mmCIF file with all atom_site columns, C-alpha atoms in Angstrom:
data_model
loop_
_atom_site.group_PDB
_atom_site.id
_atom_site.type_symbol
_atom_site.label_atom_id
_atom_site.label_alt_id
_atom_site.label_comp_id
_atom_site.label_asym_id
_atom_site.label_entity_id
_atom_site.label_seq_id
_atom_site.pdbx_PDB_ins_code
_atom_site.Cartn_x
_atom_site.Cartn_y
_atom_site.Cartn_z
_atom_site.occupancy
_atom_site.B_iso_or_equiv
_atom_site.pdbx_formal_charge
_atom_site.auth_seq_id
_atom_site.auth_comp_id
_atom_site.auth_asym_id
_atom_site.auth_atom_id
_atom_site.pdbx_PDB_model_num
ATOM 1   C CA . UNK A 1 1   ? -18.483 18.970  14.817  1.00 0.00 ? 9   UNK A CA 1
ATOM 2   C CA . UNK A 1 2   ? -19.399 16.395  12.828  1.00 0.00 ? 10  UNK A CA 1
ATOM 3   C CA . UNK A 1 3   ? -22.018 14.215  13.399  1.00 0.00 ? 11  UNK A CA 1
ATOM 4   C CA . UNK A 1 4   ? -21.760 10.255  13.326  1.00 0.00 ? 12  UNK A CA 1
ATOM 5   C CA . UNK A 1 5   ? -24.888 8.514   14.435  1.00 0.00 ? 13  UNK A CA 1
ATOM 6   C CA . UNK A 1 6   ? -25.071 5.959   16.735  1.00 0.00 ? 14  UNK A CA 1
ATOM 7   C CA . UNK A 1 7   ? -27.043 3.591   14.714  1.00 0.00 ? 15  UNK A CA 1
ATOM 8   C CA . UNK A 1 8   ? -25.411 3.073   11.551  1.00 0.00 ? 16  UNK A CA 1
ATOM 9   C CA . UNK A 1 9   ? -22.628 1.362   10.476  1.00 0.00 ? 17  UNK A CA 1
ATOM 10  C CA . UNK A 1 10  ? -19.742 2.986   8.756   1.00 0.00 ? 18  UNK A CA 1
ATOM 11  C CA . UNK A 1 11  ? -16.770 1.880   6.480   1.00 0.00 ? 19  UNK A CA 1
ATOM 12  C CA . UNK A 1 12  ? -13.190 3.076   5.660   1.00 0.00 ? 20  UNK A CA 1
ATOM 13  C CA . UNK A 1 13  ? -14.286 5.179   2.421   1.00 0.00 ? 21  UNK A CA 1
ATOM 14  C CA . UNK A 1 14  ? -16.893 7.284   4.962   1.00 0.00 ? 22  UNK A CA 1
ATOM 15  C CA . UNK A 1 15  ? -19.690 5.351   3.844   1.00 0.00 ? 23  UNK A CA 1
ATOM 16  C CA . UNK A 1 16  ? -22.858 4.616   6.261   1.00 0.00 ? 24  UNK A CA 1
ATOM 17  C CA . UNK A 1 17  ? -25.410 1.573   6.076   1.00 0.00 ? 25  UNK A CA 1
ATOM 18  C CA . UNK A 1 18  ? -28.530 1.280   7.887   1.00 0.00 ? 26  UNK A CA 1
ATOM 19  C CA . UNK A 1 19  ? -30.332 -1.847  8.112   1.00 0.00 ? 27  UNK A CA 1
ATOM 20  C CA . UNK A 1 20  ? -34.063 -1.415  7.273   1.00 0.00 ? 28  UNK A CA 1
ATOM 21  C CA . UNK A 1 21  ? -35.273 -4.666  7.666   1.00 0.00 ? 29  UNK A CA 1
ATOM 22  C CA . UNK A 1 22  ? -34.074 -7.320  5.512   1.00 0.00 ? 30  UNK A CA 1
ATOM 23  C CA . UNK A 1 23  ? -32.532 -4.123  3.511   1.00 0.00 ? 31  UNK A CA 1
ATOM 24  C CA . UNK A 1 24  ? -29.441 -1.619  4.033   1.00 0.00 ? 32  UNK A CA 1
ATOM 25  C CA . UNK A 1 25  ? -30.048 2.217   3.442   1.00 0.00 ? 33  UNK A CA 1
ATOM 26  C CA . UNK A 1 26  ? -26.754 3.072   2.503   1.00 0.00 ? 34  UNK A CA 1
ATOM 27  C CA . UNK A 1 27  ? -24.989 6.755   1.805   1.00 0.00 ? 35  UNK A CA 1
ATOM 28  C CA . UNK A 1 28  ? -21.961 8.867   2.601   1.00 0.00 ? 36  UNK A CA 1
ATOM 29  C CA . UNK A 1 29  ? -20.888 10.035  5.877   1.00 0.00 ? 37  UNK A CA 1
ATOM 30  C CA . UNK A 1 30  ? -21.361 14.090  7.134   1.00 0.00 ? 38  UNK A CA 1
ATOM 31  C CA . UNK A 1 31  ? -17.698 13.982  7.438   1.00 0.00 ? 39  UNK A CA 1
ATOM 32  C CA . UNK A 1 32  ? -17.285 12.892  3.530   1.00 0.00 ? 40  UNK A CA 1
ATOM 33  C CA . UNK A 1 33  ? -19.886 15.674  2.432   1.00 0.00 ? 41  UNK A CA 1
ATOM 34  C CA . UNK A 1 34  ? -18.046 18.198  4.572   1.00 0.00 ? 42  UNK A CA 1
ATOM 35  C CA . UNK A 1 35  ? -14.724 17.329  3.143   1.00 0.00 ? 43  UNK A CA 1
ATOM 36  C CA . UNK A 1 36  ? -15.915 16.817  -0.613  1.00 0.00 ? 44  UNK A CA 1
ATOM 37  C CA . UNK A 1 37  ? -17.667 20.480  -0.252  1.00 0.00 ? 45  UNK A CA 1
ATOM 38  C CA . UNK A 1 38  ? -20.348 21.312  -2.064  1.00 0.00 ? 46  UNK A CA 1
ATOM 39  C CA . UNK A 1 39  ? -21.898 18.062  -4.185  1.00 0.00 ? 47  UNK A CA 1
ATOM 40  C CA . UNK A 1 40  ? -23.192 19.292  -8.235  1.00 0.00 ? 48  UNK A CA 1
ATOM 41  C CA . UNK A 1 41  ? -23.296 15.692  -9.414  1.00 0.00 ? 49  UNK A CA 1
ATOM 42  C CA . UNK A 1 42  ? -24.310 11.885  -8.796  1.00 0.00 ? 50  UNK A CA 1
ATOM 43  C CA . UNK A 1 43  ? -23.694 8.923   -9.999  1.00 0.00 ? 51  UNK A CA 1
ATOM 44  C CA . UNK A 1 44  ? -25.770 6.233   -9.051  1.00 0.00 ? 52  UNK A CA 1
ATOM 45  C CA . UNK A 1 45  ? -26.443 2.487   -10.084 1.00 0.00 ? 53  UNK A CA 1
ATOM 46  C CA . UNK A 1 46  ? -29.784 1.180   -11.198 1.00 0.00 ? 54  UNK A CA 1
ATOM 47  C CA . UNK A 1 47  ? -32.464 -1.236  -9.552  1.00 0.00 ? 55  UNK A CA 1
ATOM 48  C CA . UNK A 1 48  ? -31.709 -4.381  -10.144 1.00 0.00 ? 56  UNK A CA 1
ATOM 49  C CA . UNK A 1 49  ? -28.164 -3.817  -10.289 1.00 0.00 ? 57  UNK A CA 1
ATOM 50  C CA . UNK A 1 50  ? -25.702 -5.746  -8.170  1.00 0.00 ? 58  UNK A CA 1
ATOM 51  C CA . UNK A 1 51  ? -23.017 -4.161  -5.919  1.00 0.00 ? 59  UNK A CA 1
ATOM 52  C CA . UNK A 1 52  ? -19.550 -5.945  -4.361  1.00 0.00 ? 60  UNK A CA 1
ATOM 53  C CA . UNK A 1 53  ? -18.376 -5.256  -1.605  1.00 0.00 ? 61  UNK A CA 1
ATOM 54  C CA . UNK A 1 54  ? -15.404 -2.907  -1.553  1.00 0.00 ? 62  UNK A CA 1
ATOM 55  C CA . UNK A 1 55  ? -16.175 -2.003  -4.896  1.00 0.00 ? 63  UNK A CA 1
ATOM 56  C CA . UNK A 1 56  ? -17.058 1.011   -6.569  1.00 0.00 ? 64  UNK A CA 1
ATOM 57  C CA . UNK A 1 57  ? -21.081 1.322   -6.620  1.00 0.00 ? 65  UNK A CA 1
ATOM 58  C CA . UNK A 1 58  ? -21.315 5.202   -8.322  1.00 0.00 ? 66  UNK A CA 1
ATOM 59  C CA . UNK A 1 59  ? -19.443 8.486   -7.758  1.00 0.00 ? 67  UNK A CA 1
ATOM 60  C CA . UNK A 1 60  ? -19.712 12.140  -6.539  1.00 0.00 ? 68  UNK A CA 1
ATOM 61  C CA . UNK A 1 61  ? -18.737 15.050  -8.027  1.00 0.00 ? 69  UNK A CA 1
ATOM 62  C CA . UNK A 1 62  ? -17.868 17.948  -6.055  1.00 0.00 ? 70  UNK A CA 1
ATOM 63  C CA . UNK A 1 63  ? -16.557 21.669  -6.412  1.00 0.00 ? 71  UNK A CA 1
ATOM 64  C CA . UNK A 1 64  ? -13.796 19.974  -5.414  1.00 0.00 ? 72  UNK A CA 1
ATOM 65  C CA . UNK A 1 65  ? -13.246 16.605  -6.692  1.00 0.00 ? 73  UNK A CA 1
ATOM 66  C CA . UNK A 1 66  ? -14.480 13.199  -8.031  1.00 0.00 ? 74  UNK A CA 1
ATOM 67  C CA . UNK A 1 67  ? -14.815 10.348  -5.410  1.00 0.00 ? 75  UNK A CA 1
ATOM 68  C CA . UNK A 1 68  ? -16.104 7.111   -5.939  1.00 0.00 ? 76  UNK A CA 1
ATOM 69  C CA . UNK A 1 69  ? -18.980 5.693   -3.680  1.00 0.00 ? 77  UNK A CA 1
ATOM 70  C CA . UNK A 1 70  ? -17.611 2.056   -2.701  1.00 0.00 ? 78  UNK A CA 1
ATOM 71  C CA . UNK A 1 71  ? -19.920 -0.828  -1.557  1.00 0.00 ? 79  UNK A CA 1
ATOM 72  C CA . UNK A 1 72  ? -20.037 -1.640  2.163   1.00 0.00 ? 80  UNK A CA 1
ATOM 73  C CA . UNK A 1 73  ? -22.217 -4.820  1.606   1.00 0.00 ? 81  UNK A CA 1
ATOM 74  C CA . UNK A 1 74  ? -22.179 -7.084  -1.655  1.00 0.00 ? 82  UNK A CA 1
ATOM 75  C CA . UNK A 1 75  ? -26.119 -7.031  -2.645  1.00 0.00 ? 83  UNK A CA 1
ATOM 76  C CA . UNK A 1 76  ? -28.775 -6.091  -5.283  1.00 0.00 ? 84  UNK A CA 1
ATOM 77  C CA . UNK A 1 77  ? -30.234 -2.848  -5.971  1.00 0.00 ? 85  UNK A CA 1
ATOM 78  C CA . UNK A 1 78  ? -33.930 -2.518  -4.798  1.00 0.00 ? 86  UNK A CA 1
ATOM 79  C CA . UNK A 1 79  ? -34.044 1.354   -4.581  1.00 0.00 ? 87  UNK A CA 1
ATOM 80  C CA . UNK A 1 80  ? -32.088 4.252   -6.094  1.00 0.00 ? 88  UNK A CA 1
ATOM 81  C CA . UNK A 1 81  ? -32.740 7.528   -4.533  1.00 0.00 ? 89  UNK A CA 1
ATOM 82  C CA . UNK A 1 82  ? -33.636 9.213   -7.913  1.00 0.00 ? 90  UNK A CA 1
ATOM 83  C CA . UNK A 1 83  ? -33.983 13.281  -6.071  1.00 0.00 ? 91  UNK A CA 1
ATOM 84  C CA . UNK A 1 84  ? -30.321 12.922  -5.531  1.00 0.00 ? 92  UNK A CA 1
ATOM 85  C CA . UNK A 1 85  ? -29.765 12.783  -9.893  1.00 0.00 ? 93  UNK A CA 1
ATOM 86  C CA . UNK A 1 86  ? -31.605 16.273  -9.440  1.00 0.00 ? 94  UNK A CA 1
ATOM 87  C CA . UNK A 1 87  ? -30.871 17.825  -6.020  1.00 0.00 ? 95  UNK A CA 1
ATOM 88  C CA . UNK A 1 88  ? -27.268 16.093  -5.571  1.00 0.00 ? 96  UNK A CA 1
ATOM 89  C CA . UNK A 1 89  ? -26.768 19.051  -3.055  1.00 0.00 ? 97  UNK A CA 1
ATOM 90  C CA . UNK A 1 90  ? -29.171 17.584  -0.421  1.00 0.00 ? 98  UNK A CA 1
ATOM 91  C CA . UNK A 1 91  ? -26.434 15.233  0.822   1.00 0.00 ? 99  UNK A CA 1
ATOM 92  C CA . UNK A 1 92  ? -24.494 18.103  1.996   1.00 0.00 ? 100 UNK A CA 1
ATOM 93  C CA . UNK A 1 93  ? -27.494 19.004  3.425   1.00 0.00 ? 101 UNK A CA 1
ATOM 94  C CA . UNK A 1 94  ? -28.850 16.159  5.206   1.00 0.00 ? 102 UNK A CA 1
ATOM 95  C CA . UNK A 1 95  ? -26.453 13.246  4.843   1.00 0.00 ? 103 UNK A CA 1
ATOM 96  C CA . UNK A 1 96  ? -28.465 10.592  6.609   1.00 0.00 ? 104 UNK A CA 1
ATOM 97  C CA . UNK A 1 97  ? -31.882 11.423  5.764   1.00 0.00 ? 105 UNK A CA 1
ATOM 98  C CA . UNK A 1 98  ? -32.831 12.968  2.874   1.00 0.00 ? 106 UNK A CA 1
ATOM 99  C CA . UNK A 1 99  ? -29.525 12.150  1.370   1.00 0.00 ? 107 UNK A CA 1
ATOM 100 C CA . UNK A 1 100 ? -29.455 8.391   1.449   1.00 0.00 ? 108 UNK A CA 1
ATOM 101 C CA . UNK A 1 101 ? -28.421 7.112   -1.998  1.00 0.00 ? 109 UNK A CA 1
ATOM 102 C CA . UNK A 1 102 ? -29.415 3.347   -2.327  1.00 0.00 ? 110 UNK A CA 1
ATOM 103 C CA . UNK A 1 103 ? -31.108 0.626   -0.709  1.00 0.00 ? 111 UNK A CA 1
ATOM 104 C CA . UNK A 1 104 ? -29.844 -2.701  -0.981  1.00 0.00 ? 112 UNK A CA 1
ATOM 105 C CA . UNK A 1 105 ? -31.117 -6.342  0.095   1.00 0.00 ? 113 UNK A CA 1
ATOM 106 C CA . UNK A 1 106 ? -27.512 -7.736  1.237   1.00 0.00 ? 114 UNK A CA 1
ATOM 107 C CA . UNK A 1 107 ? -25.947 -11.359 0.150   1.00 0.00 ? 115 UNK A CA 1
ATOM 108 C CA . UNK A 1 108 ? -24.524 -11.887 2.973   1.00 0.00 ? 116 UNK A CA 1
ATOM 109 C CA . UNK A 1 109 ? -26.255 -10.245 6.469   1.00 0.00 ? 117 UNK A CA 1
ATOM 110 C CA . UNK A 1 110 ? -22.682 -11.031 8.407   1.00 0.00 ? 118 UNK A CA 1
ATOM 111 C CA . UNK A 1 111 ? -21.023 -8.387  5.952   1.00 0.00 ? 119 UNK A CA 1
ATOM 112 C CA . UNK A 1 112 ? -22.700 -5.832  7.963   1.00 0.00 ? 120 UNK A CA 1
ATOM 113 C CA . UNK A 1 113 ? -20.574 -6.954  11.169  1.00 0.00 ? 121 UNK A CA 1
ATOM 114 C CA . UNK A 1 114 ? -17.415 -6.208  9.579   1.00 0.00 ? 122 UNK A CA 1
ATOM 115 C CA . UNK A 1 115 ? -18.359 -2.375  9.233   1.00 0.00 ? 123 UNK A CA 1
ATOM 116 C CA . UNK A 1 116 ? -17.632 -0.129  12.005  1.00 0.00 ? 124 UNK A CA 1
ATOM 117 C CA . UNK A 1 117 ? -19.512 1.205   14.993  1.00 0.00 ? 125 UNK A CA 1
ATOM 118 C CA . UNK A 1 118 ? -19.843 4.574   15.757  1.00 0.00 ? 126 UNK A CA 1
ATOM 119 C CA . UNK A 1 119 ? -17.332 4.879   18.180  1.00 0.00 ? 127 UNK A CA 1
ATOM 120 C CA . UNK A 1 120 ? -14.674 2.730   15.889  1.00 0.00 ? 128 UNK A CA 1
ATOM 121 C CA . UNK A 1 121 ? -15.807 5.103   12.854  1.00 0.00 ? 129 UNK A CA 1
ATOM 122 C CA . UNK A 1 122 ? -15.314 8.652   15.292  1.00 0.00 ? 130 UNK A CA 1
ATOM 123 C CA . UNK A 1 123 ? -11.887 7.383   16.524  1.00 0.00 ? 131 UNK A CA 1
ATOM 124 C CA . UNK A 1 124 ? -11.033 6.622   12.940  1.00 0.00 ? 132 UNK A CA 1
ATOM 125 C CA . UNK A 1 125 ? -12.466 10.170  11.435  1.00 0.00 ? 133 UNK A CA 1
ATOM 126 C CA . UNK A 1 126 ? -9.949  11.699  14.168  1.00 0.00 ? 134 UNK A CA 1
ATOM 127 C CA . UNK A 1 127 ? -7.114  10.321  13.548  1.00 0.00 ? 135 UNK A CA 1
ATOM 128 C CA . UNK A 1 128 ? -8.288  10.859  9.790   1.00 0.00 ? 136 UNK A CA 1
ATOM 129 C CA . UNK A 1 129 ? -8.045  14.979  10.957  1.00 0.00 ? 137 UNK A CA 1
ATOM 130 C CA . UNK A 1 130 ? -4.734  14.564  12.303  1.00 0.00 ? 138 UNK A CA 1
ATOM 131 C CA . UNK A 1 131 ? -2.994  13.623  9.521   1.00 0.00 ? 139 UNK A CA 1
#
């Protein structure tokens, strides 16, 4: 089963943002990790950098494939979880904790409404399955 928080926020491209204060922890879903299979690289952008919304912010390599990691939130950069460049396998592992991938202090705090809920995202990750 796969597990989708009730606290975060989610987007179309299975990514997740927490907000952290004035800042979003942001990642990929348990459902992306599970269907990427097993992560063996990272691409991530840099402190200071700025990300658009709907944009591509970095990519994951898998066993499988290459995905990009696209922006929920346009923002800047304020933290880069650098472990993942090492240990990109934790996300697989633990892809809301240990796992997150960036922090980022948001332009525009109403982007965050746009995202999905929980229950929006599960509906959405079934119908995902049926198809």
């Amino acid at each position: 089963m796969v597990q989708i928080p009730d606290e975060l926020k989610y987007t179309s491209d299975h990514e997740w943002a927490l907000e952290e204060g004035d800042l979003l922890v942001i990642g990929i879903t348990d459902y992306a990790q599970d269907a990427l299979g097993e992560i063996v690289y990272i691409e991530l952008p840099s402190e200071g950098d700025e990300i658009t919304k709907g944009d591509p912010f970095g990519a994951v390599e898998s066993t499988k494939a290459v995905s990009d990691l696209y922006a929920p939130v346009s923002g800047d950069v304020v933290e880069v979880n650098d472990m993942l460049l090492d240990s990109p396998e934790t996300i697989n592992g633990d892809p809301y904790g240990e796992g997150w991938m960036i922090k980022v202090r948001p332009y525009d705090p109403k982007e965050l409404t746009e995202l999905m809920d929980n229950e929006e995202y599960s509906e959405y990750v079934e119908k995902e399955m049926e198809d």
